Short mmCIF file of N, CA and C in Angstrom, two decimals:
data_model
loop_
_atom_site.label_atom_id
_atom_site.label_comp_id
_atom_site.label_asym_id
_atom_site.label_seq_id
_atom_site.Cartn_x
_atom_site.Cartn_y
_atom_site.Cartn_z
N UNK A 13 0.62 -1.28 0.14
CA UNK A 13 -0.03 0.14 -0.17
C UNK A 13 0.52 1.05 0.09
N UNK A 14 1.60 0.69 0.49
CA UNK A 14 2.72 2.08 0.77
C UNK A 14 4.17 3.00 -0.27
N UNK A 15 3.72 1.16 -1.35
CA UNK A 15 4.91 1.65 -2.49
C UNK A 15 3.80 1.93 -3.37
N UNK A 16 2.87 1.78 -3.77
CA UNK A 16 0.89 2.53 -4.53
C UNK A 16 0.41 3.56 -4.22
N UNK A 17 0.72 4.41 -2.79
CA UNK A 17 0.29 5.62 -2.25
C UNK A 17 0.92 5.37 -0.83
N UNK A 18 2.15 6.54 -1.75
CA UNK A 18 3.14 6.98 -0.62
C UNK A 18 2.09 8.05 -0.03
N UNK A 19 1.01 8.35 -0.18
CA UNK A 19 -0.01 10.15 0.81
C UNK A 19 0.03 9.10 2.04
N UNK A 20 -0.35 7.81 2.18
CA UNK A 20 -0.92 6.99 2.49
C UNK A 20 -0.48 6.89 4.47
N UNK A 21 1.38 6.75 4.34
CA UNK A 21 2.16 6.82 5.72
C UNK A 21 1.88 8.17 6.79
N UNK A 22 1.05 8.96 5.52
CA UNK A 22 0.64 10.15 6.70
C UNK A 22 -0.93 9.60 7.81
N UNK A 23 -1.00 8.49 7.19
CA UNK A 23 -2.84 8.23 8.00
C UNK A 23 -1.92 6.89 9.12
N UNK A 24 -2.20 7.15 10.58
CA UNK A 24 -2.16 6.05 10.96
C UNK A 24 -2.10 4.69 10.51
N UNK A 25 -1.61 3.57 10.89
CA UNK A 25 -1.53 2.89 10.69
C UNK A 25 -1.16 2.14 9.21
N UNK A 26 -0.99 2.92 8.84
CA UNK A 26 -1.28 3.07 6.66
C UNK A 26 -2.87 2.84 7.11
N UNK A 27 -3.52 3.63 7.76
CA UNK A 27 -4.86 3.85 7.02
C UNK A 27 -5.68 2.35 6.93
N UNK A 28 -5.65 1.31 7.36
CA UNK A 28 -5.39 0.33 7.80
C UNK A 28 -7.56 0.49 9.18
N UNK A 29 -8.40 -0.33 8.52
CA UNK A 29 -9.66 0.03 8.90
C UNK A 29 -10.34 -0.92 10.04
N UNK A 30 -9.98 -1.82 8.71
CA UNK A 30 -10.29 -3.38 9.44
C UNK A 30 -10.07 -4.49 8.89
N UNK A 31 -9.22 -4.91 9.82
CA UNK A 31 -7.75 -5.83 9.57
C UNK A 31 -8.06 -7.23 9.50
N UNK A 32 -6.94 -8.41 9.51
CA UNK A 32 -7.76 -9.64 9.64
C UNK A 32 -6.53 -10.33 10.35
N UNK A 33 -6.88 -11.48 11.14
CA UNK A 33 -5.63 -12.38 11.69
C UNK A 33 -4.88 -13.25 11.06
N UNK A 34 -3.81 -13.22 11.45
CA UNK A 34 -2.25 -13.69 10.76
C UNK A 34 -3.52 -15.57 9.49
N UNK A 35 -3.64 -15.30 8.51
CA UNK A 35 -3.92 -16.17 8.00
C UNK A 35 -5.66 -16.70 7.64
N UNK A 36 -6.04 -15.72 7.89
CA UNK A 36 -7.31 -15.69 7.51
C UNK A 36 -6.82 -14.77 6.38
N UNK A 37 -8.14 -14.84 5.69
CA UNK A 37 -7.65 -14.59 4.05
C UNK A 37 -8.32 -14.40 3.98
N UNK A 38 -8.76 -12.71 2.79
CA UNK A 38 -10.42 -12.16 2.19
C UNK A 38 -9.63 -11.32 2.26
N UNK A 39 -11.18 -9.63 2.91
CA UNK A 39 -10.86 -8.49 2.31
C UNK A 39 -10.13 -8.07 3.48
N UNK A 40 -9.62 -6.24 3.76
CA UNK A 40 -9.51 -5.98 4.13
C UNK A 40 -9.45 -4.49 4.27
N UNK A 41 -9.89 -3.53 4.79
CA UNK A 41 -10.54 -2.04 4.60
C UNK A 41 -9.12 -1.26 4.75
N UNK A 42 -9.08 -0.20 4.02
CA UNK A 42 -7.83 0.64 4.32
C UNK A 42 -8.09 1.96 3.96
N UNK A 43 -8.36 3.06 4.41
CA UNK A 43 -8.37 4.22 4.20
C UNK A 43 -7.30 4.79 3.75
N UNK A 44 -7.38 5.89 2.34
CA UNK A 44 -6.00 6.08 2.24
C UNK A 44 -5.73 7.57 3.07
N UNK A 45 -6.75 8.21 3.42
CA UNK A 45 -6.91 10.24 3.67
C UNK A 45 -7.20 9.47 5.10
N UNK A 46 -6.60 10.08 6.28
CA UNK A 46 -7.08 10.73 7.28
C UNK A 46 -8.67 11.19 7.37
N UNK A 47 -8.95 11.46 6.84
CA UNK A 47 -10.26 12.05 7.01
C UNK A 47 -11.06 10.29 6.93
N UNK A 48 -10.95 10.69 5.62
CA UNK A 48 -12.22 8.62 5.58
C UNK A 48 -11.15 7.54 6.68
N UNK A 49 -10.55 7.83 6.95
CA UNK A 49 -10.45 6.61 7.42
C UNK A 49 -10.86 7.11 9.45
N UNK A 50 -10.76 8.51 9.74
CA UNK A 50 -11.61 8.45 11.23
C UNK A 50 -13.61 8.27 10.35
N UNK A 51 -14.08 8.66 9.23
CA UNK A 51 -15.23 8.26 8.50
C UNK A 51 -15.44 6.49 8.96
N UNK A 52 -14.71 5.84 8.06
CA UNK A 52 -14.17 4.24 8.12
C UNK A 52 -14.79 3.81 9.98
N UNK A 53 -13.96 4.66 10.72
CA UNK A 53 -13.75 3.80 11.94
C UNK A 53 -14.64 4.15 12.70
N UNK A 54 -15.40 4.43 12.46
CA UNK A 54 -16.45 5.64 13.18
C UNK A 54 -17.63 4.78 12.58
N UNK A 55 -18.54 4.49 11.68
CA UNK A 55 -18.95 2.87 11.48
C UNK A 55 -18.20 1.62 11.42
N UNK A 56 -17.56 1.58 11.23
CA UNK A 56 -17.44 0.24 11.92
C UNK A 56 -17.71 0.52 13.75
N UNK A 57 -17.46 1.02 14.39
CA UNK A 57 -17.84 1.65 15.96
C UNK A 57 -19.30 1.67 16.51
N UNK A 58 -20.23 2.21 14.66
CA UNK A 58 -21.23 1.97 15.15
C UNK A 58 -22.00 1.03 14.56
N UNK A 59 -22.00 -0.29 14.22
CA UNK A 59 -21.69 -1.19 13.75
C UNK A 59 -22.53 -0.65 11.84
N UNK A 60 -22.58 0.05 11.22
CA UNK A 60 -22.83 0.35 10.02
C UNK A 60 -22.29 -0.55 8.80
N UNK A 61 -20.94 -0.69 9.01
CA UNK A 61 -20.07 -2.11 8.31
C UNK A 61 -20.61 -3.03 9.10
N UNK A 62 -21.25 -3.71 7.46
CA UNK A 62 -21.08 -5.42 8.15
C UNK A 62 -20.03 -6.09 7.74
N UNK A 63 -19.59 -7.11 8.24
CA UNK A 63 -18.55 -8.19 7.99
C UNK A 63 -18.89 -9.28 7.30
N UNK A 64 -18.94 -10.09 6.68
CA UNK A 64 -18.68 -11.65 6.51
C UNK A 64 -18.05 -12.64 5.94
N UNK A 65 -18.11 -13.67 6.79
CA UNK A 65 -16.65 -14.31 6.38
C UNK A 65 -17.52 -16.18 6.38
N UNK A 66 -16.12 -16.69 5.26
CA UNK A 66 -16.96 -17.90 5.41
C UNK A 66 -15.73 -19.01 6.23
N UNK A 67 -16.34 -19.75 6.85
CA UNK A 67 -15.17 -20.52 7.94
C UNK A 67 -16.02 -21.75 7.32
N UNK A 68 -15.18 -23.14 8.09
CA UNK A 68 -15.17 -24.46 7.69
C UNK A 68 -14.43 -24.60 9.02
N UNK A 69 -15.50 -25.40 9.86
CA UNK A 69 -15.49 -26.30 11.69
C UNK A 69 -16.00 -27.27 11.83
N UNK A 70 -14.77 -28.03 12.59
CA UNK A 70 -15.47 -29.37 13.10
C UNK A 70 -17.10 -30.26 13.52
N UNK A 71 -16.96 -30.94 12.68
CA UNK A 71 -18.55 -30.85 14.16
C UNK A 71 -19.51 -31.17 13.54
N UNK A 72 -20.82 -30.71 13.05
CA UNK A 72 -22.02 -30.60 13.19
C UNK A 72 -22.90 -29.38 14.25
N UNK A 73 -22.43 -28.25 13.84
CA UNK A 73 -23.19 -27.64 13.62
C UNK A 73 -25.26 -27.23 13.53
N UNK A 74 -25.53 -27.00 15.02
CA UNK A 74 -26.49 -26.51 14.59
C UNK A 74 -27.20 -25.53 13.67
N UNK A 75 -28.52 -25.22 12.80
CA UNK A 75 -28.82 -24.68 11.73
C UNK A 75 -28.72 -23.13 12.03
N UNK A 76 -28.10 -22.56 13.29
CA UNK A 76 -28.04 -21.10 13.13
C UNK A 76 -28.20 -20.93 14.27
N UNK A 77 -27.45 -19.66 14.89
CA UNK A 77 -27.61 -18.88 15.92
C UNK A 77 -26.36 -18.18 16.57
N UNK A 78 -26.70 -17.43 17.62
CA UNK A 78 -25.87 -16.33 18.07
C UNK A 78 -24.51 -16.41 19.71
N UNK A 79 -23.80 -16.83 19.27
CA UNK A 79 -22.89 -16.66 19.98
C UNK A 79 -22.83 -15.23 20.66
N UNK A 80 -23.12 -15.33 22.18
CA UNK A 80 -23.10 -14.07 23.05
C UNK A 80 -21.81 -13.89 24.28
N UNK A 81 -20.92 -13.97 23.55
CA UNK A 81 -19.43 -14.36 25.50
C UNK A 81 -18.47 -13.35 24.75
N UNK A 82 -18.35 -12.62 26.29
CA UNK A 82 -17.27 -11.66 26.07
C UNK A 82 -16.02 -12.72 26.04
N UNK A 83 -14.99 -11.45 25.69
CA UNK A 83 -13.61 -11.86 25.01
C UNK A 83 -13.07 -11.09 25.99
N UNK A 84 -11.10 -12.07 26.36
CA UNK A 84 -10.49 -10.93 27.56
C UNK A 84 -9.40 -11.65 26.89
N UNK A 85 -8.51 -10.77 27.25
CA UNK A 85 -7.49 -11.76 26.87
C UNK A 85 -6.65 -12.85 27.55
N UNK A 86 -6.04 -14.08 27.48
CA UNK A 86 -6.61 -15.46 28.49
C UNK A 86 -4.55 -14.87 29.58
N UNK A 87 -5.42 -15.66 30.45
CA UNK A 87 -4.21 -15.34 31.64
C UNK A 87 -2.82 -15.55 31.90
N UNK A 88 -2.68 -16.78 30.90
CA UNK A 88 -1.83 -17.36 31.83
C UNK A 88 -0.65 -17.00 29.80
N UNK A 89 -1.52 -17.28 28.46
CA UNK A 89 -1.62 -17.10 26.60
C UNK A 89 -1.26 -16.07 26.43
N UNK A 90 -0.83 -14.79 27.10
CA UNK A 90 -0.74 -13.23 26.56
C UNK A 90 -1.18 -13.19 24.69
N UNK A 91 -1.10 -13.77 23.65
CA UNK A 91 -1.41 -14.59 22.74
C UNK A 91 -2.58 -14.74 21.64
N UNK A 92 -2.87 -14.88 23.33
CA UNK A 92 -4.07 -16.19 23.06
C UNK A 92 -5.43 -15.27 23.72
N UNK A 93 -6.01 -15.21 23.31
CA UNK A 93 -8.08 -15.10 24.10
C UNK A 93 -8.91 -16.12 24.17
N UNK A 94 -9.80 -15.98 25.04
CA UNK A 94 -10.47 -16.96 25.77
C UNK A 94 -11.99 -15.94 26.03
N UNK A 95 -13.25 -16.84 26.27
CA UNK A 95 -14.05 -16.60 26.75
C UNK A 95 -14.00 -16.48 27.82
N UNK A 96 -14.72 -15.09 28.13
CA UNK A 96 -14.53 -14.79 30.34
C UNK A 96 -15.47 -13.25 29.84
N UNK A 97 -16.04 -13.73 31.95
CA UNK A 97 -17.24 -12.80 31.78
C UNK A 97 -16.30 -10.90 32.37
N UNK A 98 -15.43 -10.99 32.58
CA UNK A 98 -14.07 -10.23 32.67
C UNK A 98 -14.25 -9.52 31.05
N UNK A 99 -14.76 -10.01 30.70
CA UNK A 99 -13.39 -9.55 29.03
C UNK A 99 -15.12 -8.61 28.57
N UNK A 100 -14.58 -8.15 26.84
CA UNK A 100 -15.33 -7.00 26.11
C UNK A 100 -16.87 -7.72 25.61
N UNK A 101 -17.30 -6.93 25.87
CA UNK A 101 -18.76 -7.79 24.70
C UNK A 101 -18.55 -7.87 23.57
N UNK A 102 -19.27 -9.24 23.54
CA UNK A 102 -19.18 -9.61 21.78
C UNK A 102 -20.03 -10.67 21.34
N UNK A 103 -19.60 -10.73 20.22
CA UNK A 103 -21.49 -11.23 19.76
C UNK A 103 -21.55 -11.46 18.20
N UNK A 104 -21.32 -12.80 17.58
CA UNK A 104 -21.32 -13.73 16.51
C UNK A 104 -22.34 -14.34 15.44
N UNK A 105 -22.90 -13.49 14.68
CA UNK A 105 -24.14 -14.61 14.72
C UNK A 105 -23.50 -15.74 12.98
N UNK A 106 -23.77 -16.33 13.31
CA UNK A 106 -23.65 -17.71 12.16
C UNK A 106 -24.47 -18.21 11.48
N UNK A 107 -24.80 -18.99 10.33
CA UNK A 107 -25.28 -19.33 9.46
C UNK A 107 -24.68 -20.61 9.13
N UNK A 108 -25.52 -22.35 9.16
CA UNK A 108 -24.43 -23.11 8.70
C UNK A 108 -25.21 -23.59 6.90
N UNK A 109 -24.11 -22.99 6.80
CA UNK A 109 -24.63 -23.90 5.00
C UNK A 109 -24.41 -24.68 4.12
N UNK A 110 -23.96 -26.24 4.58
CA UNK A 110 -23.15 -27.32 5.06
C UNK A 110 -23.01 -28.30 5.48
N UNK A 111 -23.41 -29.02 5.37
CA UNK A 111 -22.56 -30.59 6.36
C UNK A 111 -21.98 -30.83 6.04
N UNK A 112 -21.69 -31.91 5.93
CA UNK A 112 -20.42 -32.66 5.84
C UNK A 112 -20.07 -33.85 7.06
N UNK A 113 -19.57 -34.99 6.56
CA UNK A 113 -19.53 -35.42 7.33
C UNK A 113 -19.41 -35.87 9.19
N UNK A 114 -18.35 -34.77 9.19
CA UNK A 114 -18.52 -34.33 10.54
C UNK A 114 -17.44 -33.22 10.98
N UNK A 115 -18.41 -31.99 9.94
CA UNK A 115 -17.24 -30.96 9.69
C UNK A 115 -18.48 -29.97 8.70
N UNK A 116 -18.90 -28.55 9.03
CA UNK A 116 -19.82 -27.55 8.34
C UNK A 116 -19.33 -26.40 8.25
N UNK A 117 -19.46 -25.50 6.68
CA UNK A 117 -19.78 -25.20 6.05
C UNK A 117 -20.64 -23.61 6.70
N UNK A 118 -20.26 -22.67 6.99
CA UNK A 118 -20.52 -21.80 7.60
C UNK A 118 -20.16 -20.49 7.36
N UNK A 119 -21.82 -19.49 7.53
CA UNK A 119 -21.66 -18.62 7.40
C UNK A 119 -21.42 -17.81 8.18
N UNK A 120 -20.47 -16.66 8.49
CA UNK A 120 -20.45 -15.98 10.04
C UNK A 120 -20.92 -14.26 10.06
N UNK A 121 -21.25 -13.81 10.80
CA UNK A 121 -21.33 -12.38 10.67
C UNK A 121 -20.78 -11.86 11.98
N UNK A 122 -19.97 -10.48 11.82
CA UNK A 122 -19.70 -9.98 13.54
C UNK A 122 -20.45 -9.09 13.09
N UNK A 123 -21.38 -8.98 14.80
CA UNK A 123 -21.66 -7.99 14.84
C UNK A 123 -20.99 -7.24 16.13
N UNK A 124 -19.98 -7.83 16.40
CA UNK A 124 -18.54 -6.50 17.35
C UNK A 124 -17.75 -7.06 16.67
N UNK A 125 -16.69 -7.13 16.72
CA UNK A 125 -14.84 -7.02 16.47
C UNK A 125 -13.85 -6.96 17.68
N UNK A 126 -14.08 -8.49 17.92
CA UNK A 126 -12.91 -8.45 19.04
C UNK A 126 -11.53 -9.48 18.52
N UNK A 127 -9.97 -9.22 18.80
CA UNK A 127 -9.59 -9.75 18.96
C UNK A 127 -9.36 -12.05 18.60
N UNK A 128 -9.80 -12.34 17.28
CA UNK A 128 -10.05 -13.80 17.13
C UNK A 128 -11.15 -13.83 17.43
N UNK A 129 -12.59 -12.95 17.21
CA UNK A 129 -13.43 -13.70 17.73
C UNK A 129 -14.09 -14.32 17.09
N UNK A 130 -13.99 -14.77 15.51
CA UNK A 130 -14.86 -15.72 15.37
C UNK A 130 -14.37 -16.75 15.72
N UNK A 131 -12.65 -17.36 15.79
CA UNK A 131 -12.04 -18.02 16.03
C UNK A 131 -12.57 -19.10 17.50
N UNK A 132 -12.01 -18.32 18.69
CA UNK A 132 -12.55 -18.14 20.13
C UNK A 132 -14.06 -18.20 20.24
N UNK A 133 -15.01 -17.64 19.54
CA UNK A 133 -16.33 -18.42 19.75
C UNK A 133 -16.94 -19.85 19.29
N UNK A 134 -16.12 -19.62 18.00
CA UNK A 134 -16.56 -21.26 16.79
C UNK A 134 -15.51 -21.97 17.92
N UNK A 135 -15.04 -21.88 18.65
CA UNK A 135 -13.84 -23.23 20.29
C UNK A 135 -14.81 -23.52 20.55
N UNK A 136 -15.29 -21.84 21.56
CA UNK A 136 -16.55 -21.87 23.40
C UNK A 136 -17.57 -22.77 22.31
N UNK A 137 -18.09 -23.09 21.22
CA UNK A 137 -18.95 -23.76 21.37
C UNK A 137 -18.46 -24.94 20.93
N UNK A 138 -17.87 -25.53 20.52
CA UNK A 138 -16.78 -26.83 20.33
C UNK A 138 -17.26 -26.75 18.34
N UNK A 139 -17.08 -25.92 17.82
CA UNK A 139 -16.48 -25.92 16.62
C UNK A 139 -16.12 -25.63 16.18
N UNK A 140 -14.60 -25.37 16.66
CA UNK A 140 -13.20 -24.57 15.90
C UNK A 140 -12.80 -25.26 14.18
N UNK A 141 -12.85 -23.71 14.18
CA UNK A 141 -12.30 -23.63 12.93
C UNK A 141 -11.01 -24.52 12.71
N UNK A 142 -11.19 -25.23 11.25
CA UNK A 142 -10.02 -25.88 10.77
C UNK A 142 -9.55 -25.96 10.76
N UNK A 143 -8.24 -26.72 11.02
CA UNK A 143 -6.74 -25.62 11.07
C UNK A 143 -6.38 -24.74 12.10
N UNK A 144 -7.28 -24.43 13.12
CA UNK A 144 -6.01 -23.02 13.62
C UNK A 144 -5.59 -23.78 14.41
N UNK A 145 -4.31 -22.95 14.37
CA UNK A 145 -3.23 -24.02 15.25
C UNK A 145 -3.00 -23.53 16.98
N UNK A 146 -4.24 -22.37 16.72
CA UNK A 146 -3.95 -21.78 17.90
C UNK A 146 -5.41 -21.74 19.09
N UNK A 147 -6.94 -22.66 18.88
CA UNK A 147 -8.04 -22.54 18.98
C UNK A 147 -8.81 -24.60 19.06
N UNK A 148 -7.80 -24.59 18.24
CA UNK A 148 -8.83 -26.15 16.77
C UNK A 148 -7.39 -27.41 17.52
N UNK A 149 -8.09 -28.32 17.97
CA UNK A 149 -7.02 -29.69 18.58
C UNK A 149 -6.18 -29.87 17.08
N UNK A 150 -5.29 -30.67 17.16
CA UNK A 150 -5.00 -31.05 15.42
C UNK A 150 -5.96 -32.72 16.22
N UNK A 151 -6.45 -32.45 14.86
CA UNK A 151 -7.09 -33.89 15.01
C UNK A 151 -6.25 -35.43 14.67
N UNK A 152 -6.42 -36.39 15.02
CA UNK A 152 -5.82 -37.61 15.62
C UNK A 152 -5.84 -37.47 14.03
N UNK A 153 -4.93 -38.60 13.33
CA UNK A 153 -5.25 -39.20 11.40
C UNK A 153 -5.96 -40.47 11.30
N UNK A 154 -6.27 -41.20 13.09
CA UNK A 154 -6.34 -42.19 13.31
C UNK A 154 -8.54 -41.96 13.52
N UNK A 155 -9.10 -40.99 13.08
CA UNK A 155 -10.90 -40.49 13.48
C UNK A 155 -10.73 -41.74 12.04
N UNK A 156 -11.66 -42.23 12.43
CA UNK A 156 -11.88 -43.14 11.30
C UNK A 156 -13.30 -42.10 10.28
N UNK A 157 -12.67 -41.32 9.28
CA UNK A 157 -12.98 -40.93 8.06
C UNK A 157 -11.57 -41.42 7.49
N UNK A 158 -12.58 -41.33 6.09
CA UNK A 158 -11.66 -41.79 4.43
C UNK A 158 -9.65 -41.12 4.99
N UNK A 159 -9.26 -42.09 4.68
CA UNK A 159 -7.62 -41.52 4.51
C UNK A 159 -7.82 -39.60 4.15
N UNK A 160 -8.54 -39.58 2.95
CA UNK A 160 -8.05 -38.61 1.55
C UNK A 160 -8.41 -37.38 2.51
N UNK A 161 -9.80 -37.55 3.15
CA UNK A 161 -10.10 -36.76 3.67
C UNK A 161 -9.35 -36.15 5.22
N UNK A 162 -9.48 -37.39 5.95
CA UNK A 162 -8.18 -36.74 7.38
C UNK A 162 -7.45 -36.31 6.65
N UNK A 163 -6.50 -36.06 5.70
CA UNK A 163 -4.35 -35.87 5.39
C UNK A 163 -5.25 -34.92 4.79
N UNK A 164 -6.07 -34.54 4.39
CA UNK A 164 -6.41 -32.53 3.68
C UNK A 164 -6.95 -31.92 5.27
N UNK A 165 -7.31 -32.45 5.87
CA UNK A 165 -7.95 -31.91 6.85
C UNK A 165 -6.68 -32.39 7.85
N UNK A 166 -5.45 -32.36 8.07
CA UNK A 166 -4.57 -32.35 8.93
C UNK A 166 -3.58 -31.50 8.54
N UNK A 167 -3.54 -31.75 7.10
CA UNK A 167 -2.74 -30.87 6.99
C UNK A 167 -2.84 -29.12 6.05
N UNK A 168 -4.07 -29.12 6.59
CA UNK A 168 -4.44 -27.55 5.26
C UNK A 168 -3.82 -26.29 7.30
N UNK A 169 -2.26 -26.26 6.49
CA UNK A 169 -1.88 -24.86 7.52
C UNK A 169 -2.80 -23.89 7.31
N UNK A 170 -3.83 -23.21 7.56
CA UNK A 170 -3.82 -22.53 8.73
C UNK A 170 -5.42 -22.76 8.28
N UNK A 171 -5.70 -21.75 9.37
CA UNK A 171 -7.68 -21.85 9.77
C UNK A 171 -8.19 -20.83 8.60
N UNK A 172 -8.78 -22.06 8.82
CA UNK A 172 -10.36 -22.26 6.58
C UNK A 172 -11.77 -21.45 6.97
N UNK A 173 -10.36 -19.91 7.81
CA UNK A 173 -11.98 -19.16 7.41
C UNK A 173 -11.15 -17.19 6.65
N UNK A 174 -12.40 -17.10 6.07
CA UNK A 174 -12.62 -16.21 4.84
C UNK A 174 -13.09 -14.91 4.99
N UNK A 175 -12.82 -14.24 5.26
CA UNK A 175 -13.51 -12.37 5.53
C UNK A 175 -13.62 -12.63 3.90
N UNK A 176 -15.56 -12.89 3.44
CA UNK A 176 -15.32 -13.00 2.21
C UNK A 176 -16.21 -11.85 1.35
N UNK A 177 -16.75 -11.05 2.17
CA UNK A 177 -17.89 -9.93 2.28
C UNK A 177 -18.09 -8.74 2.94
N UNK A 178 -18.16 -6.87 3.04
CA UNK A 178 -17.60 -6.06 3.30
C UNK A 178 -18.92 -5.68 2.96
N UNK A 179 -19.96 -4.64 3.09
CA UNK A 179 -20.85 -4.62 3.01
C UNK A 179 -20.65 -2.86 3.93
N UNK A 180 -20.83 -1.96 3.19
CA UNK A 180 -20.81 -0.23 3.53
C UNK A 180 -21.24 0.49 3.29
N UNK A 181 -21.58 1.77 2.84
CA UNK A 181 -22.32 2.72 2.35
C UNK A 181 -20.62 3.99 2.39
N UNK A 182 -19.94 4.01 1.39
CA UNK A 182 -18.43 4.66 0.99
C UNK A 182 -19.24 6.18 1.97
N UNK A 183 -17.37 6.54 2.62
CA UNK A 183 -17.90 8.16 3.59
C UNK A 183 -18.28 8.91 2.73
N UNK A 184 -17.48 8.97 1.25
CA UNK A 184 -17.53 10.28 1.22
C UNK A 184 -18.60 10.94 0.17
N UNK A 185 -18.79 9.55 -1.27
CA UNK A 185 -20.21 9.63 -2.06
C UNK A 185 -21.42 8.79 -1.73
N UNK A 186 -21.53 8.37 -0.40
CA UNK A 186 -22.90 7.90 0.61
C UNK A 186 -23.24 6.61 -0.75
N UNK A 187 -22.53 6.45 -1.50
CA UNK A 187 -23.43 5.06 -2.51
C UNK A 187 -22.31 3.59 -1.27
N UNK A 188 -23.87 3.19 -1.48
CA UNK A 188 -23.89 1.21 -1.38
C UNK A 188 -22.96 0.62 -1.44
N UNK A 189 -22.12 0.44 -1.28
CA UNK A 189 -20.41 -0.21 -1.60
C UNK A 189 -21.20 -1.88 -0.98
N UNK A 190 -21.01 -2.67 -1.95
CA UNK A 190 -21.05 -4.60 -1.27
C UNK A 190 -19.73 -5.04 -2.14
N UNK A 191 -18.55 -5.42 -1.47
CA UNK A 191 -17.57 -5.97 -2.02
C UNK A 191 -17.63 -7.57 -0.95
N UNK A 192 -16.69 -8.78 -2.68
CA UNK A 192 -16.64 -10.12 -2.38
C UNK A 192 -15.70 -10.14 -2.13
N UNK A 193 -14.86 -10.74 -2.35
CA UNK A 193 -13.52 -11.96 -2.12
C UNK A 193 -13.92 -13.08 -2.42
N UNK A 194 -13.78 -13.94 -3.12
CA UNK A 194 -14.14 -15.09 -3.87
C UNK A 194 -13.57 -16.49 -2.90
N UNK A 195 -14.15 -17.04 -2.65
CA UNK A 195 -13.31 -18.21 -1.25
C UNK A 195 -11.95 -18.63 -2.30
N UNK A 196 -10.86 -18.37 -1.38
CA UNK A 196 -9.82 -19.01 -1.76
C UNK A 196 -9.48 -20.52 -2.35
N UNK A 197 -8.25 -20.84 -2.86
CA UNK A 197 -8.60 -22.35 -3.45
C UNK A 197 -8.17 -23.27 -2.35
N UNK A 198 -7.18 -23.03 -1.60
CA UNK A 198 -7.00 -24.19 -0.69
C UNK A 198 -8.35 -24.39 -0.13
N UNK A 199 -8.74 -23.39 0.45
CA UNK A 199 -10.39 -23.47 1.37
C UNK A 199 -10.64 -23.99 0.09
N UNK A 200 -11.55 -23.79 -1.39
CA UNK A 200 -12.40 -24.89 -2.39
C UNK A 200 -11.84 -26.05 -2.00
N UNK A 201 -10.91 -26.16 -2.55
CA UNK A 201 -10.00 -27.99 -2.64
C UNK A 201 -10.59 -28.76 -1.63
N UNK A 202 -10.05 -28.13 0.44
CA UNK A 202 -10.48 -28.93 1.23
C UNK A 202 -12.54 -28.96 1.37
N UNK A 203 -13.40 -28.15 0.91
CA UNK A 203 -14.38 -28.01 -0.25
C UNK A 203 -14.78 -28.96 -0.58
N UNK A 204 -14.18 -29.04 -1.77
CA UNK A 204 -14.27 -30.78 -2.65
C UNK A 204 -14.18 -31.75 -1.03
N UNK A 205 -12.94 -32.27 -1.28
CA UNK A 205 -13.19 -32.98 -0.30
C UNK A 205 -13.12 -33.55 0.74
N UNK A 206 -13.99 -32.72 1.03
CA UNK A 206 -15.17 -33.19 2.57
C UNK A 206 -16.63 -33.68 1.42
N UNK A 207 -16.72 -32.39 0.34
CA UNK A 207 -18.20 -33.43 -0.31
C UNK A 207 -17.89 -35.16 -0.39
#
């Protein structure tokens, strides 16, 4: 961004408004000016920016749900987050898109935006995101599934989480923006194997 838009160096955090966890694919939101960044951050705080994700998780989830649990930094492992009553208010909505043998594909919408929120909330309801190195225990290859499926899941080297859609009104023109990022190849391959 700094190479393509050198003036963005004058905007805090190089203009980043909405970012992603390491190894999550998809859309991020970056403002090119300080004024636009302020407006977008204000919109985010007022929940006027809709952030939608796709996730592939372990287990068979209910058809839809709302996870309303506060999130705080883990007391012992400071790089990890956890559900904790003393944490910050956090709400995640999900809808099951597809079921597989022992996995589910979810559409997820954030109402709030806490660090690792989707990953923490899904692990909390016992449906961690496949491949999550922090919140998902590595599945044993001895589970009763075909070896091809187990190998694909076992070797998926990041969390199967993708920021698919951002919807918001443009802060300057007030035109409704709906931006989509296609599901990446590695997640599509995983979906094909699970089917």
